[in-house]
């Protein structure tokens, strides 16, 4: 069903699913499993590579020679885009929020190692200046392909429709169903793709998004954004179904101090996963989502016999930018 869409192979799939025995015991709640999209393969992994397979596929089909995208200084999406562009022979421009750091660390260090061309844009951390910079590049004769913030459009979101097909195949060997899939949600491509894939491949598990960013994109609620993107995606694939905003579970309880502000929730999650499982969750996305899962378990949200899948979406290089916050 997805074969008709151009796709450039960037990942090593399927990513593993395994049980978190120690964390399950420690929390004395439902059985916790993990799906390792921190191990998608290229440039230290992450969820954006799944989207980029379709985005870069489309860029190559359109004969682009340059891609441009944007995000925060520590953007995982930008790091993965730089890697995807590198192995596809494309020039990569990154439009990053903030100012040029004096000591490059984490994702930004990796962007520099991959020789992405960087444009710092101060207060704008969601690619607001992409159109302007893309125009300049076009005027210089570049064939520019624009990848939106987070890679979250109908093309990128196909990556998580495909991920659900992969998941469905994997669990066909399991003697049980997951009651819930829980994950970090921010620009919407991951959750929309999962929601469409859930319908398409008849997956029973509930999808529970832990919201990471307080600020909304465009002038709509996040549930509206998800249903709009999912409906556009359904049309793009050619499916006759539709979503409403209330079809999506978006949990706003763990927004803390806002995007990229590390609090007790994230610190505890990072340290617990490291100590008990040797797994690193990141301080911005997966640490917040795992912190949310831990809190939900402590508050009795799940029954003990239930099974929860934490879908790890990557982001681990950001850890190396936050030693002060994490070790305080
Ligand atoms: C981008 C990102 C997310 C959120 O995915 P969206 O598709 O933007 O909602 C979650 N975790 C990590 C590590 C990310 O980099």
PDB file of N, CA and C in Angstrom, residues 101-136:
ATOM      1  N   UNK A 101      26.877  28.481  19.424  1.00  0.00           N
ATOM      2  CA  UNK A 101      27.492  28.219  20.728  1.00  0.00           C
ATOM      3  C   UNK A 101      29.028  28.286  20.633  1.00  0.00           C
ATOM      4  N   UNK A 102      29.662  28.694  21.712  1.00  0.00           N
ATOM      5  CA  UNK A 102      31.126  28.788  21.693  1.00  0.00           C
ATOM      6  C   UNK A 102      31.748  27.396  21.736  1.00  0.00           C
ATOM      7  N   UNK A 103      31.071  26.461  22.449  1.00  0.00           N
ATOM      8  CA  UNK A 103      31.589  25.093  22.480  1.00  0.00           C
ATOM      9  C   UNK A 103      30.519  24.140  21.946  1.00  0.00           C
ATOM     10  N   UNK A 104      30.584  23.768  20.671  1.00  0.00           N
ATOM     11  CA  UNK A 104      29.555  22.899  20.087  1.00  0.00           C
ATOM     12  C   UNK A 104      29.478  21.552  20.811  1.00  0.00           C
ATOM     13  N   UNK A 105      28.240  21.153  21.134  1.00  0.00           N
ATOM     14  CA  UNK A 105      28.028  19.887  21.856  1.00  0.00           C
ATOM     15  C   UNK A 105      26.809  19.173  21.292  1.00  0.00           C
ATOM     16  N   UNK A 106      26.658  17.908  21.673  1.00  0.00           N
ATOM     17  CA  UNK A 106      25.444  17.149  21.343  1.00  0.00           C
ATOM     18  C   UNK A 106      25.137  17.162  19.863  1.00  0.00           C
ATOM     19  N   UNK A 107      23.859  17.341  19.555  1.00  0.00           N
ATOM     20  CA  UNK A 107      23.426  17.306  18.151  1.00  0.00           C
ATOM     21  C   UNK A 107      24.151  18.331  17.284  1.00  0.00           C
ATOM     22  N   UNK A 108      24.373  19.523  17.830  1.00  0.00           N
ATOM     23  CA  UNK A 108      24.990  20.577  17.022  1.00  0.00           C
ATOM     24  C   UNK A 108      26.423  20.216  16.624  1.00  0.00           C
ATOM     25  N   UNK A 109      27.146  19.595  17.529  1.00  0.00           N
ATOM     26  CA  UNK A 109      28.491  19.111  17.196  1.00  0.00           C
ATOM     27  C   UNK A 109      28.429  18.142  16.011  1.00  0.00           C
ATOM     28  N   UNK A 110      27.430  17.243  16.054  1.00  0.00           N
ATOM     29  CA  UNK A 110      27.299  16.249  14.978  1.00  0.00           C
ATOM     30  C   UNK A 110      26.933  16.923  13.658  1.00  0.00           C
ATOM     31  N   UNK A 111      26.070  17.968  13.720  1.00  0.00           N
ATOM     32  CA  UNK A 111      25.721  18.728  12.498  1.00  0.00           C
ATOM     33  C   UNK A 111      26.996  19.265  11.850  1.00  0.00           C
ATOM     34  N   UNK A 112      27.899  19.785  12.689  1.00  0.00           N
ATOM     35  CA  UNK A 112      29.140  20.372  12.163  1.00  0.00           C
ATOM     36  C   UNK A 112      30.041  19.288  11.576  1.00  0.00           C
ATOM     37  N   UNK A 113      30.110  18.128  12.245  1.00  0.00           N
ATOM     38  CA  UNK A 113      30.942  17.044  11.727  1.00  0.00           C
ATOM     39  C   UNK A 113      30.439  16.574  10.354  1.00  0.00           C
ATOM     40  N   UNK A 114      29.128  16.649  10.157  1.00  0.00           N
ATOM     41  CA  UNK A 114      28.550  16.229   8.867  1.00  0.00           C
ATOM     42  C   UNK A 114      28.575  17.361   7.851  1.00  0.00           C
ATOM     43  N   UNK A 115      29.143  18.479   8.254  1.00  0.00           N
ATOM     44  CA  UNK A 115      29.336  19.641   7.379  1.00  0.00           C
ATOM     45  C   UNK A 115      28.048  20.220   6.804  1.00  0.00           C
ATOM     46  N   UNK A 116      26.999  20.198   7.632  1.00  0.00           N
ATOM     47  CA  UNK A 116      25.768  20.893   7.244  1.00  0.00           C
ATOM     48  C   UNK A 116      26.052  22.397   7.269  1.00  0.00           C
ATOM     49  N   UNK A 117      25.333  23.148   6.427  1.00  0.00           N
ATOM     50  CA  UNK A 117      25.489  24.607   6.417  1.00  0.00           C
ATOM     51  C   UNK A 117      24.471  25.201   7.386  1.00  0.00           C
ATOM     52  N   UNK A 118      24.979  25.950   8.363  1.00  0.00           N
ATOM     53  CA  UNK A 118      24.126  26.378   9.480  1.00  0.00           C
ATOM     54  C   UNK A 118      23.742  27.852   9.367  1.00  0.00           C
ATOM     55  N   UNK A 119      22.462  28.136   9.667  1.00  0.00           N
ATOM     56  CA  UNK A 119      21.977  29.525   9.733  1.00  0.00           C
ATOM     57  C   UNK A 119      21.317  29.704  11.100  1.00  0.00           C
ATOM     58  N   UNK A 120      21.898  30.515  11.969  1.00  0.00           N
ATOM     59  CA  UNK A 120      21.261  30.746  13.278  1.00  0.00           C
ATOM     60  C   UNK A 120      20.238  31.872  13.182  1.00  0.00           C
ATOM     61  N   UNK A 121      19.087  31.664  13.839  1.00  0.00           N
ATOM     62  CA  UNK A 121      17.991  32.622  13.691  1.00  0.00           C
ATOM     63  C   UNK A 121      17.420  33.086  15.039  1.00  0.00           C
ATOM     64  N   UNK A 122      18.248  33.104  16.080  1.00  0.00           N
ATOM     65  CA  UNK A 122      17.828  33.694  17.355  1.00  0.00           C
ATOM     66  C   UNK A 122      16.561  33.102  17.924  1.00  0.00           C
ATOM     67  N   UNK A 123      15.549  33.944  18.129  1.00  0.00           N
ATOM     68  CA  UNK A 123      14.334  33.484  18.812  1.00  0.00           C
ATOM     69  C   UNK A 123      13.525  32.468  17.987  1.00  0.00           C
ATOM     70  N   UNK A 124      13.786  32.363  16.690  1.00  0.00           N
ATOM     71  CA  UNK A 124      12.992  31.469  15.843  1.00  0.00           C
ATOM     72  C   UNK A 124      13.588  30.064  15.859  1.00  0.00           C
ATOM     73  N   UNK A 125      12.909  29.126  16.533  1.00  0.00           N
ATOM     74  CA  UNK A 125      13.454  27.771  16.643  1.00  0.00           C
ATOM     75  C   UNK A 125      12.586  26.732  15.944  1.00  0.00           C
ATOM     76  N   UNK A 126      11.603  27.187  15.185  1.00  0.00           N
ATOM     77  CA  UNK A 126      10.733  26.227  14.486  1.00  0.00           C
ATOM     78  C   UNK A 126      10.796  26.426  12.979  1.00  0.00           C
ATOM     79  N   UNK A 127      11.950  26.834  12.499  1.00  0.00           N
ATOM     80  CA  UNK A 127      12.127  26.944  11.047  1.00  0.00           C
ATOM     81  C   UNK A 127      11.376  28.089  10.389  1.00  0.00           C
ATOM     82  N   UNK A 128      11.009  29.107  11.176  1.00  0.00           N
ATOM     83  CA  UNK A 128      10.227  30.222  10.618  1.00  0.00           C
ATOM     84  C   UNK A 128      10.932  30.903   9.445  1.00  0.00           C
ATOM     85  N   UNK A 129      12.263  30.866   9.447  1.00  0.00           N
ATOM     86  CA  UNK A 129      13.016  31.577   8.391  1.00  0.00           C
ATOM     87  C   UNK A 129      13.370  30.691   7.196  1.00  0.00           C
ATOM     88  N   UNK A 130      12.848  29.469   7.191  1.00  0.00           N
ATOM     89  CA  UNK A 130      13.179  28.564   6.079  1.00  0.00           C
ATOM     90  C   UNK A 130      12.800  29.173   4.711  1.00  0.00           C
ATOM     91  N   UNK A 131      11.559  29.708   4.544  1.00  0.00           N
ATOM     92  CA  UNK A 131      11.174  30.194   3.211  1.00  0.00           C
ATOM     93  C   UNK A 131      12.127  31.267   2.677  1.00  0.00           C
ATOM     94  N   UNK A 132      12.504  32.184   3.550  1.00  0.00           N
ATOM     95  CA  UNK A 132      13.392  33.278   3.161  1.00  0.00           C
ATOM     96  C   UNK A 132      14.769  32.733   2.719  1.00  0.00           C
ATOM     97  N   UNK A 133      15.338  31.848   3.523  1.00  0.00           N
ATOM     98  CA  UNK A 133      16.673  31.320   3.213  1.00  0.00           C
ATOM     99  C   UNK A 133      16.607  30.417   1.974  1.00  0.00           C
ATOM    100  N   UNK A 134      15.519  29.666   1.841  1.00  0.00           N
ATOM    101  CA  UNK A 134      15.340  28.804   0.661  1.00  0.00           C
ATOM    102  C   UNK A 134      15.290  29.664  -0.605  1.00  0.00           C
ATOM    103  N   UNK A 135      14.615  30.798  -0.520  1.00  0.00           N
ATOM    104  CA  UNK A 135      14.504  31.716  -1.670  1.00  0.00           C
ATOM    105  C   UNK A 135      15.897  32.188  -2.107  1.00  0.00           C
ATOM    106  N   UNK A 136      16.712  32.566  -1.131  1.00  0.00           N
ATOM    107  CA  UNK A 136      18.089  32.999  -1.430  1.00  0.00           C
ATOM    108  C   UNK A 136      18.876  31.901  -2.132  1.00  0.00           C
TER     109      UNK A 136
END
